[in-house]
Amino acid sequence: DAGVTQSPTHLIKTRGQQVTLRCSPKSGHDTVSWYQQALGQGPQFIFQYYEEEERQRGNFPDRFSGHQFPNYSSELNVNALLLGDSALYLCASKGNSYGYTFGSGTRLTVV
Amino acid sequence: AQSVTQLGSHVSVSEGALVLLRCNYSSSVPPYLFWYVQYPNQGLQLLLKYTSAATLVKGINGFEAEFKKSETSFHLTKPSAHMRDAAEYFCAVSDRGNAGNMLTFGGGTRLMVKP
């Protein structure tokens, strides 16, 4: 049973560019959340998607947007990249029972 | 707003010694509480969670944590450290309401195990 799958694993972008990160949730899970983990820090909640709608959002600017597809997979988009957006981006999914399953993350480096 | 404090960004123990990682939370009502472990270049793995009346929670890899409401704490322990326990550990909370159950994480504690 595959867990949460994220792609790509690593990415290098230039300031001002746009990036799209992808996440496939664990089988049977319908809720997807995204977290940003800067180096040496704990993950910070970006937003959560359920039934293809953003249900909750953390303290992140509008440059961060997302989408959830009918198959429950999700994308995280970041526009106008800043150096400070360099981080590990984690996707987490959950189903009916409580508890999130995390993916291995996408390491984004902005140069 | 909820917050989580992990005392000690780095903890070093000898192999076979007791592991104690501290976590205190701030919340108006007792939240759900979690401990996650992160190995280098990997995502987060759930060690254990507190979501019910049982205050002593047993998790994977021999870890356990005790919820103490009076102290607003949820410290993680393991009787005997092993080299493979060396990793980053995160305490997290979420509210018990139906607000999406977002997780709020502490800053993490890096556990080092000396041979």
Tab-separated table of C-alpha atoms in Angstrom:
chain	number	residue	atom	x	y	z
A	1	ASP	CA	0.000	0.000	0.000
A	2	ALA	CA	1.653	3.199	-1.185
A	3	GLY	CA	1.818	6.002	1.306
A	4	VAL	CA	1.840	9.679	0.420
A	5	THR	CA	3.792	10.349	-2.770
A	6	GLN	CA	5.306	13.729	-3.561
A	7	SER	CA	7.023	14.947	-6.693
A	8	PRO	CA	9.550	16.136	-7.507
A	9	THR	CA	11.890	15.271	-4.636
A	10	HIS	CA	14.209	18.197	-5.311
A	11	LEU	CA	13.787	21.404	-7.261
A	12	ILE	CA	15.900	24.487	-7.931
A	13	LYS	CA	14.196	27.681	-9.064
A	14	THR	CA	15.204	31.301	-9.617
A	15	ARG	CA	13.735	34.233	-7.730
A	16	GLY	CA	10.546	35.473	-9.346
A	17	GLN	CA	9.714	32.156	-10.976
A	18	GLN	CA	6.679	30.018	-10.284
A	19	VAL	CA	6.679	26.424	-9.039
A	20	THR	CA	4.159	23.591	-8.790
A	21	LEU	CA	4.544	20.729	-6.350
A	22	ARG	CA	2.437	17.584	-6.503
A	23	CYS	CA	1.055	15.160	-3.957
A	24	SER	CA	-0.809	11.866	-4.185
A	25	PRO	CA	-2.473	10.953	-0.895
A	26	LYS	CA	-2.426	7.563	0.737
A	27	SER	CA	-5.020	5.171	-0.621
A	28	GLY	CA	-8.347	5.770	1.131
A	29	HIS	CA	-7.454	9.269	2.273
A	30	ASP	CA	-9.474	12.249	1.024
A	31	THR	CA	-7.993	15.206	2.922
A	32	VAL	CA	-4.667	16.764	1.983
A	33	SER	CA	-2.668	19.348	3.905
A	34	TRP	CA	0.530	21.149	2.950
A	35	TYR	CA	3.292	22.253	5.309
A	36	GLN	CA	6.444	24.299	4.858
A	37	GLN	CA	9.492	23.288	6.871
A	38	ALA	CA	12.356	25.764	6.818
A	39	LEU	CA	15.801	24.464	7.729
A	40	GLY	CA	16.106	23.787	11.440
A	41	GLN	CA	12.451	24.538	12.183
A	42	GLY	CA	9.199	22.706	12.688
A	43	PRO	CA	6.669	22.437	9.870
A	44	GLN	CA	4.281	25.355	9.369
A	45	PHE	CA	0.737	24.745	8.140
A	46	ILE	CA	0.011	26.272	4.720
A	47	PHE	CA	-3.492	25.024	3.884
A	48	GLN	CA	-5.794	22.032	3.763
A	49	TYR	CA	-7.993	20.691	0.973
A	50	TYR	CA	-11.082	18.548	1.278
A	51	GLU	CA	-13.706	17.881	-1.402
A	52	GLU	CA	-11.664	20.001	-3.813
A	53	GLU	CA	-11.990	23.110	-1.657
A	54	GLU	CA	-9.552	24.940	0.590
A	55	ARG	CA	-10.927	24.371	4.087
A	56	GLN	CA	-8.345	26.035	6.273
A	57	ARG	CA	-5.373	28.274	5.681
A	58	GLY	CA	-2.334	29.200	7.709
A	59	ASN	CA	-0.496	32.503	7.761
A	60	PHE	CA	0.873	32.403	4.227
A	61	PRO	CA	0.505	35.056	1.499
A	62	ASP	CA	-1.682	34.682	-1.552
A	63	ARG	CA	1.402	33.734	-3.573
A	64	PHE	CA	0.758	30.289	-2.147
A	65	SER	CA	-2.209	28.583	-3.755
A	66	GLY	CA	-3.403	25.060	-4.198
A	67	HIS	CA	-5.770	22.707	-5.843
A	68	GLN	CA	-7.299	19.325	-5.164
A	69	PHE	CA	-8.448	17.063	-7.963
A	70	PRO	CA	-11.374	14.598	-8.015
A	71	ASN	CA	-8.957	11.720	-7.351
A	72	TYR	CA	-7.905	13.561	-4.130
A	73	SER	CA	-4.411	14.373	-5.391
A	74	SER	CA	-3.251	17.918	-4.813
A	75	GLU	CA	-0.942	20.623	-6.093
A	76	LEU	CA	0.794	23.452	-4.305
A	77	ASN	CA	1.648	26.494	-6.411
A	78	VAL	CA	3.974	29.276	-5.368
A	79	ASN	CA	4.266	32.415	-7.492
A	80	ALA	CA	6.940	35.094	-7.525
A	81	LEU	CA	9.400	32.963	-5.603
A	82	LEU	CA	11.518	34.570	-2.907
A	83	LEU	CA	14.760	33.321	-1.418
A	84	GLY	CA	12.845	32.788	1.814
A	85	ASP	CA	10.590	30.239	0.131
A	86	SER	CA	13.476	27.774	0.148
A	87	ALA	CA	12.299	24.919	2.341
A	88	LEU	CA	11.085	21.349	2.518
A	89	TYR	CA	7.436	21.202	1.492
A	90	LEU	CA	5.520	18.373	3.094
A	91	CYS	CA	2.202	16.941	2.047
A	92	ALA	CA	0.066	15.063	4.566
A	93	SER	CA	-3.143	13.120	4.030
A	94	LYS	CA	-5.843	11.718	6.285
A	95	GLY	CA	-9.019	9.724	5.968
A	96	ASN	CA	-11.859	9.160	8.415
A	97	SER	CA	-9.709	8.117	11.344
A	98	TYR	CA	-7.567	10.650	13.104
A	99	GLY	CA	-3.935	10.865	12.165
A	100	TYR	CA	-1.992	12.288	9.294
A	101	THR	CA	0.397	10.397	7.026
A	102	PHE	CA	3.239	12.525	5.701
A	103	GLY	CA	5.134	12.241	2.460
A	104	SER	CA	8.904	12.542	2.193
A	105	GLY	CA	8.632	16.090	0.922
A	106	THR	CA	9.919	18.237	-1.910
A	107	ARG	CA	13.104	20.174	-1.231
A	108	LEU	CA	12.767	23.563	-2.949
A	109	THR	CA	15.817	25.769	-3.347
A	110	VAL	CA	15.360	29.312	-4.632
A	111	VAL	CA	18.489	30.981	-5.973
B	1	ALA	CA	-4.051	30.317	19.339
B	2	GLN	CA	-2.330	27.072	20.137
B	3	SER	CA	1.409	26.876	20.598
B	4	VAL	CA	3.946	24.179	21.360
B	5	THR	CA	7.254	24.548	23.153
B	6	GLN	CA	9.932	21.908	23.032
B	7	LEU	CA	12.569	22.508	25.670
B	8	GLY	CA	16.032	21.723	24.391
B	9	SER	CA	16.761	21.935	20.694
B	10	HIS	CA	19.441	19.277	21.144
B	11	VAL	CA	19.499	16.329	23.527
B	12	SER	CA	22.415	13.899	23.802
B	13	VAL	CA	22.199	10.546	25.573
B	14	SER	CA	24.335	7.443	25.733
B	15	GLU	CA	23.144	4.221	24.160
B	16	GLY	CA	21.035	2.372	26.717
B	17	ALA	CA	20.201	5.504	28.710
B	18	LEU	CA	16.771	6.966	29.309
B	19	VAL	CA	15.427	9.310	26.642
B	20	LEU	CA	13.301	12.254	27.795
B	21	LEU	CA	12.123	14.849	25.287
B	22	ARG	CA	10.006	17.659	26.683
B	23	CYS	CA	6.889	19.201	25.195
B	24	ASN	CA	4.563	21.806	26.668
B	25	TYR	CA	1.508	23.152	24.933
B	26	SER	CA	-0.679	26.188	25.266
B	27	SER	CA	-4.351	25.691	24.567
B	28	SER	CA	-7.630	26.765	26.120
B	29	VAL	CA	-8.887	23.192	26.147
B	30	PRO	CA	-6.939	19.919	26.115
B	31	PRO	CA	-6.016	19.338	22.493
B	32	TYR	CA	-5.029	16.286	20.557
B	33	LEU	CA	-1.283	15.742	20.964
B	34	PHE	CA	1.246	14.002	18.757
B	35	TRP	CA	4.890	13.081	18.536
B	36	TYR	CA	6.525	12.697	15.140
B	37	VAL	CA	10.045	11.593	14.219
B	38	GLN	CA	11.985	12.794	11.195
B	39	TYR	CA	15.076	11.022	9.906
B	40	PRO	CA	17.480	12.930	7.624
B	41	ASN	CA	16.029	13.774	4.234
B	42	GLN	CA	12.722	12.134	5.049
B	43	GLY	CA	9.201	13.161	5.963
B	44	LEU	CA	7.526	12.816	9.338
B	45	GLN	CA	6.572	9.499	10.887
B	46	LEU	CA	3.946	9.326	13.617
B	47	LEU	CA	5.312	7.876	16.856
B	48	LEU	CA	2.187	8.203	18.987
B	49	LYS	CA	-0.902	10.300	19.594
B	50	TYR	CA	-3.144	11.303	22.465
B	51	THR	CA	-6.784	11.656	21.520
B	52	SER	CA	-8.680	10.036	24.408
B	53	ALA	CA	-8.892	9.680	28.156
B	54	ALA	CA	-5.912	7.320	28.466
B	55	THR	CA	-3.154	9.645	29.620
B	56	LEU	CA	-0.264	7.235	29.075
B	57	VAL	CA	0.161	6.565	25.396
B	58	LYS	CA	2.401	3.874	23.961
B	59	GLY	CA	3.809	4.275	20.499
B	60	ILE	CA	6.129	2.595	18.089
B	61	ASN	CA	9.805	1.768	18.618
B	62	GLY	CA	9.381	1.580	22.409
B	63	PHE	CA	8.424	5.223	22.899
B	64	GLU	CA	5.659	6.415	25.187
B	65	ALA	CA	4.291	9.761	26.343
B	66	GLU	CA	2.175	10.896	29.260
B	67	PHE	CA	-0.432	13.622	29.007
B	68	LYS	CA	-0.458	15.789	32.129
B	69	LYS	CA	-3.243	18.338	32.003
B	70	SER	CA	-2.151	20.133	35.160
B	71	GLU	CA	1.298	20.716	33.698
B	72	THR	CA	0.108	21.155	30.069
B	73	SER	CA	2.824	18.715	29.122
B	74	PHE	CA	3.222	15.702	26.863
B	75	HIS	CA	6.801	14.535	27.361
B	76	LEU	CA	8.204	11.686	25.268
B	77	THR	CA	10.226	8.925	26.915
B	78	LYS	CA	12.014	5.724	26.055
B	79	PRO	CA	13.661	3.572	28.738
B	80	SER	CA	16.729	2.633	26.719
B	81	ALA	CA	18.109	4.601	23.776
B	82	HIS	CA	19.357	2.874	20.660
B	83	MET	CA	21.630	4.278	17.980
B	84	ARG	CA	18.777	4.112	15.473
B	85	ASP	CA	16.774	6.558	17.625
B	86	ALA	CA	19.036	9.416	16.540
B	87	ALA	CA	16.716	11.773	14.658
B	88	GLU	CA	14.664	14.967	14.940
B	89	TYR	CA	11.548	14.741	17.085
B	90	PHE	CA	8.553	17.051	16.815
B	91	CYS	CA	5.682	17.544	19.201
B	92	ALA	CA	2.426	18.774	17.638
B	93	VAL	CA	-1.078	19.738	18.716
B	94	SER	CA	-4.422	20.137	17.033
B	95	ASP	CA	-7.727	21.264	18.409
B	96	ARG	CA	-10.589	18.905	19.136
B	97	GLY	CA	-13.085	20.896	17.145
B	98	ASN	CA	-14.030	20.437	13.543
B	99	ALA	CA	-11.753	23.158	12.218
B	100	GLY	CA	-9.726	21.067	9.839
B	101	ASN	CA	-7.501	19.694	12.536
B	102	MET	CA	-4.415	21.542	11.353
B	103	LEU	CA	-1.269	20.587	13.226
B	104	THR	CA	0.794	23.147	15.101
B	105	PHE	CA	4.367	21.934	15.579
B	106	GLY	CA	7.061	22.739	18.061
B	107	GLY	CA	10.528	23.697	16.908
B	108	GLY	CA	11.855	20.180	17.232
B	109	THR	CA	14.479	18.411	19.338
B	110	ARG	CA	17.450	16.715	17.768
B	111	LEU	CA	18.281	13.525	19.641
B	112	MET	CA	21.881	12.357	19.481
B	113	VAL	CA	22.818	8.907	20.782
B	114	LYS	CA	26.408	8.258	21.784
B	115	PRO	CA	27.850	4.743	21.635
